[in-house]
Tab-separated table of C-alpha atoms in Angstrom:
chain	number	residue	atom	x	y	z
A	1	VAL	CA	-51.455	-70.523	-12.634
A	2	ILE	CA	-50.742	-67.476	-10.451
A	3	GLY	CA	-52.150	-67.907	-6.897
A	4	PHE	CA	-53.609	-65.327	-4.685
A	5	SER	CA	-52.948	-65.142	-0.846
A	6	PRO	CA	-55.595	-63.443	1.365
A	7	ILE	CA	-52.871	-62.971	4.023
A	8	ALA	CA	-50.628	-61.140	1.548
A	9	HIS	CA	-53.632	-59.169	0.373
A	10	ARG	CA	-54.315	-58.022	3.931
A	11	THR	CA	-50.643	-57.156	4.410
A	12	LEU	CA	-50.463	-55.021	1.333
A	13	LEU	CA	-53.808	-53.328	2.047
A	14	ASN	CA	-52.828	-52.449	5.589
A	15	SER	CA	-49.460	-51.099	4.250
A	16	PHE	CA	-50.938	-48.684	1.775
A	17	LEU	CA	-54.297	-48.060	3.482
A	18	PRO	CA	-53.572	-48.603	7.209
A	19	ASP	CA	-56.344	-48.574	9.751
A	20	LYS	CA	-56.117	-47.038	13.231
A	21	GLU	CA	-55.008	-50.339	14.766
A	22	THR	CA	-52.120	-50.712	12.233
A	23	VAL	CA	-51.037	-47.068	12.841
A	24	SER	CA	-51.114	-47.479	16.601
A	25	ARG	CA	-48.791	-50.537	16.394
A	26	GLU	CA	-46.326	-48.822	14.050
A	27	ILE	CA	-43.284	-48.219	16.207
A	28	ARG	CA	-41.636	-45.952	13.657
A	29	PHE	CA	-43.832	-42.980	14.330
A	30	SER	CA	-42.996	-42.850	17.990
A	31	LEU	CA	-39.331	-43.517	17.215
A	32	TRP	CA	-39.213	-40.547	14.767
A	33	ARG	CA	-40.966	-38.290	17.328
A	34	SER	CA	-38.450	-39.215	20.013
A	35	ALA	CA	-35.509	-38.812	17.654
A	36	LEU	CA	-36.397	-35.348	16.338
A	37	PRO	CA	-35.237	-33.436	19.390
A	38	LEU	CA	-31.659	-34.873	18.891
A	39	VAL	CA	-31.366	-32.456	15.948
A	40	LYS	CA	-31.377	-29.593	18.397
A	41	GLU	CA	-28.668	-31.036	20.510
A	42	SER	CA	-26.009	-30.912	17.693
A	43	PRO	CA	-27.569	-28.922	14.847
A	44	PHE	CA	-24.328	-27.913	13.011
A	45	PHE	CA	-21.888	-30.773	13.434
A	46	GLY	CA	-24.105	-33.650	14.451
A	47	SER	CA	-23.480	-36.425	16.936
A	48	GLY	CA	-21.077	-38.162	14.652
A	49	LEU	CA	-21.504	-41.023	12.156
A	50	GLY	CA	-22.593	-44.300	13.714
A	51	THR	CA	-23.620	-42.757	17.068
A	52	PHE	CA	-27.449	-42.917	16.716
A	53	GLU	CA	-27.974	-45.900	19.033
A	54	PHE	CA	-25.977	-44.184	21.715
A	55	VAL	CA	-27.529	-40.651	21.592
A	56	PHE	CA	-31.042	-41.978	21.133
A	57	ALA	CA	-30.859	-44.311	24.281
A	58	PRO	CA	-31.874	-41.523	26.712
A	59	HIS	CA	-34.805	-40.576	24.472
A	60	ARG	CA	-36.249	-44.066	24.158
A	61	PRO	CA	-40.042	-43.809	23.860
A	62	PRO	CA	-42.128	-45.650	26.418
A	63	GLU	CA	-43.680	-47.785	23.697
A	64	PHE	CA	-40.485	-49.642	23.370
A	65	GLY	CA	-40.288	-52.896	25.460
A	66	GLN	CA	-37.732	-53.405	28.135
A	67	ASN	CA	-35.373	-55.358	25.909
A	68	GLN	CA	-36.102	-53.425	22.752
A	69	ASP	CA	-33.447	-51.081	21.517
A	70	ALA	CA	-33.228	-48.874	18.458
A	71	TYR	CA	-29.946	-49.161	16.545
A	72	HIS	CA	-31.150	-47.034	13.629
A	73	ALA	CA	-33.860	-44.442	13.006
A	74	HIS	CA	-35.673	-46.477	10.322
A	75	ASN	CA	-35.300	-43.294	8.315
A	76	ASP	CA	-31.913	-42.707	6.596
A	77	TYR	CA	-32.583	-38.988	6.227
A	78	LEU	CA	-33.465	-38.448	9.843
A	79	GLU	CA	-30.406	-40.468	10.916
A	80	TRP	CA	-28.110	-38.468	8.606
A	81	LEU	CA	-29.563	-35.210	9.972
A	82	ILE	CA	-28.931	-36.326	13.577
A	83	GLU	CA	-25.405	-37.762	12.934
A	84	MET	CA	-24.142	-35.252	10.370
A	85	GLY	CA	-25.875	-31.976	11.264
A	86	ILE	CA	-27.839	-29.593	9.216
A	87	PRO	CA	-25.086	-28.283	6.875
A	88	ALA	CA	-23.808	-31.766	5.834
A	89	PHE	CA	-27.331	-32.993	5.482
A	90	ILE	CA	-28.059	-30.153	3.012
A	91	VAL	CA	-25.028	-31.025	1.015
A	92	ALA	CA	-26.123	-34.732	0.851
A	93	LEU	CA	-29.568	-33.608	-0.424
A	94	TRP	CA	-27.946	-31.302	-2.917
A	95	GLY	CA	-25.850	-34.180	-4.270
A	96	ILE	CA	-28.944	-36.436	-4.554
A	97	ALA	CA	-30.713	-33.606	-6.399
A	98	ARG	CA	-27.734	-32.955	-8.755
A	99	PHE	CA	-27.492	-36.680	-9.616
A	100	CYS	CA	-31.235	-37.015	-10.510
A	101	ARG	CA	-31.136	-33.775	-12.445
A	102	ALA	CA	-28.009	-34.848	-14.481
A	103	MET	CA	-29.582	-38.233	-15.288
A	104	LEU	CA	-32.893	-36.720	-16.306
A	105	ARG	CA	-31.113	-34.294	-18.568
A	106	ILE	CA	-29.347	-37.165	-20.373
A	107	TYR	CA	-32.689	-39.083	-20.592
A	108	PHE	CA	-34.452	-36.249	-22.327
A	109	GLU	CA	-31.610	-34.991	-24.494
A	110	HIS	CA	-30.137	-38.184	-25.863
A	111	ASP	CA	-32.055	-40.259	-28.404
A	112	ASP	CA	-30.117	-43.559	-28.352
A	113	PRO	CA	-32.409	-46.251	-27.085
A	114	VAL	CA	-29.673	-48.375	-25.503
A	115	LEU	CA	-27.950	-45.792	-23.519
A	116	THR	CA	-31.181	-43.991	-22.628
A	117	SER	CA	-32.578	-47.330	-21.275
A	118	LEU	CA	-29.458	-47.882	-19.104
A	119	VAL	CA	-29.686	-44.449	-17.708
A	120	LEU	CA	-33.450	-44.706	-17.070
A	121	GLY	CA	-33.108	-48.154	-15.420
A	122	GLY	CA	-30.250	-47.040	-13.103
A	123	LEU	CA	-32.038	-43.755	-12.197
A	124	CYS	CA	-35.230	-45.680	-11.275
A	125	GLY	CA	-33.154	-48.134	-9.176
A	126	CYS	CA	-31.580	-45.168	-7.196
A	127	ILE	CA	-34.944	-43.473	-6.904
A	128	ALA	CA	-36.315	-46.735	-5.386
A	129	ILE	CA	-33.599	-46.704	-2.784
A	130	PHE	CA	-34.044	-43.037	-2.068
A	131	ALA	CA	-37.771	-43.601	-1.499
A	132	HIS	CA	-37.295	-46.746	0.602
A	133	SER	CA	-34.790	-44.842	2.734
A	134	PHE	CA	-37.711	-42.744	4.191
A	135	VAL	CA	-39.029	-45.731	6.155
A	136	ASP	CA	-35.926	-47.885	6.541
A	137	PHE	CA	-32.160	-47.781	7.037
A	138	ASN	CA	-30.886	-48.954	3.683
A	139	MET	CA	-27.634	-47.024	3.694
A	140	GLN	CA	-26.698	-48.570	7.108
A	141	ILE	CA	-26.849	-52.046	5.561
A	142	PRO	CA	-23.438	-52.719	3.678
A	143	ALA	CA	-25.038	-54.835	0.965
A	144	ASN	CA	-27.619	-52.253	0.118
A	145	ALA	CA	-25.103	-49.405	0.254
A	146	VAL	CA	-22.743	-51.288	-2.034
A	147	LEU	CA	-25.596	-52.031	-4.418
A	148	PHE	CA	-26.662	-48.402	-4.526
A	149	PHE	CA	-23.184	-47.102	-5.316
A	150	VAL	CA	-22.648	-49.744	-8.018
A	151	ILE	CA	-25.911	-48.776	-9.642
A	152	ALA	CA	-25.088	-45.156	-9.406
A	153	ALA	CA	-21.553	-45.626	-10.823
A	154	LEU	CA	-22.915	-47.654	-13.754
A	155	THR	CA	-25.649	-45.127	-14.416
A	156	THR	CA	-23.237	-42.224	-14.356
A	157	ALA	CA	-20.915	-44.104	-16.702
A	158	ALA	CA	-23.742	-44.744	-19.196
A	159	ALA	CA	-24.823	-41.102	-18.963
A	160	ASP	CA	-21.202	-39.929	-19.493
A	161	PHE	CA	-20.817	-42.181	-22.568
A	162	ALA	CA	-24.120	-40.859	-23.951
A	163	ALA	CA	-23.006	-37.295	-23.421
A	164	SER	CA	-19.680	-37.916	-25.102
A	165	GLY	CA	-21.386	-38.883	-28.308
A	166	ARG	CA	-21.669	-35.232	-29.167
A	167	LYS	CA	-18.640	-33.279	-30.355
A	168	LYS	CA	-17.243	-31.136	-27.618
A	169	ILE	CA	-15.163	-28.081	-28.460
A	170	ARG	CA	-12.883	-27.070	-25.710
A	171	LYS	CA	-11.117	-23.742	-25.713
A	172	SER	CA	-7.559	-23.669	-24.395
A	173	ARG	CA	-5.274	-20.697	-23.931
A	174	ARG	CA	-1.627	-21.063	-24.624
A	175	ASN	CA	0.991	-18.182	-25.105
A	176	GLY	CA	-1.826	-15.666	-25.058
A	177	GLN	CA	-3.619	-17.312	-28.015
A	178	THR	CA	-6.970	-18.976	-28.011
A	179	ARG	CA	-7.444	-22.119	-29.958
A	180	SER	CA	-10.290	-24.664	-30.272
A	181	ARG	CA	-9.845	-28.394	-30.655
A	182	GLU	CA	-12.105	-31.399	-30.752
A	183	VAL	CA	-11.477	-33.504	-27.629
A	184	VAL	CA	-14.233	-36.215	-28.270
A	185	SER	CA	-15.519	-37.423	-31.506
A	186	ALA	CA	-19.026	-38.799	-31.981
A	187	PRO	CA	-19.087	-42.586	-31.642
A	188	GLU	CA	-21.114	-44.850	-33.837
A	189	ASP	CA	-24.710	-45.307	-32.825
A	190	LEU	CA	-25.235	-48.411	-30.718
A	191	SER	CA	-28.686	-48.815	-32.179
A	192	THR	CA	-30.520	-47.739	-35.236
A	193	GLY	CA	-33.970	-47.681	-33.414
A	194	GLN	CA	-35.783	-44.448	-32.653
A	195	PHE	CA	-36.632	-43.475	-29.108
A	196	ARG	CA	-38.418	-40.458	-27.793
A	197	ALA	CA	-38.175	-39.634	-24.061
A	198	ARG	CA	-41.575	-39.111	-22.249
A	199	TRP	CA	-42.420	-38.130	-18.723
A	200	GLY	CA	-45.159	-40.687	-18.642
A	201	PHE	CA	-42.794	-43.559	-19.410
A	202	LEU	CA	-40.439	-42.226	-16.669
A	203	ALA	CA	-43.230	-42.110	-14.129
A	204	ILE	CA	-44.236	-45.714	-14.929
A	205	CYS	CA	-40.747	-47.024	-14.666
A	206	ALA	CA	-40.245	-45.195	-11.309
A	207	ALA	CA	-43.591	-46.588	-9.925
A	208	ILE	CA	-42.659	-50.144	-10.858
């Protein structure tokens, strides 16, 4: 029998549909407002990785208690922007976008259900960490950071194996002559099942 907790219900309801009292007690909003001016202090090179707690101390909002300090911004993207500067932050976002785009391409172009499932599962795990990083400091926790890179590495390896299933012809030039050779042969199918990638299925997996 699955039980139901009214306390948990209220907590979830206030998380997704917060009332004015819940919003007023949320310290993240005042923290973000106070941290945003730090971007203007070092817009190009940032304050340096791991320096947020030091540069934020003079900008501590009055809502913070006397013994309450902010060691992180509770938003990885804002913290990266402050510590790394705008150019490095753009490069980081570009890397995230390239990773997601590459995994989506494999998901839609490859029809092997095993490899496609591995890529989809890994991509959804990374997207969950990306989304959670908007309201927390995942990448500042070593265990979470290691977990993310392990998932990303396994997902990339599965995607690379799926892509290598097609014959690639590489042209090489030697002594002024152009020749073509097969560098990867198509491996045997891991599964005989049929699978068709769909946006709806991707959206459901990402939401879960």
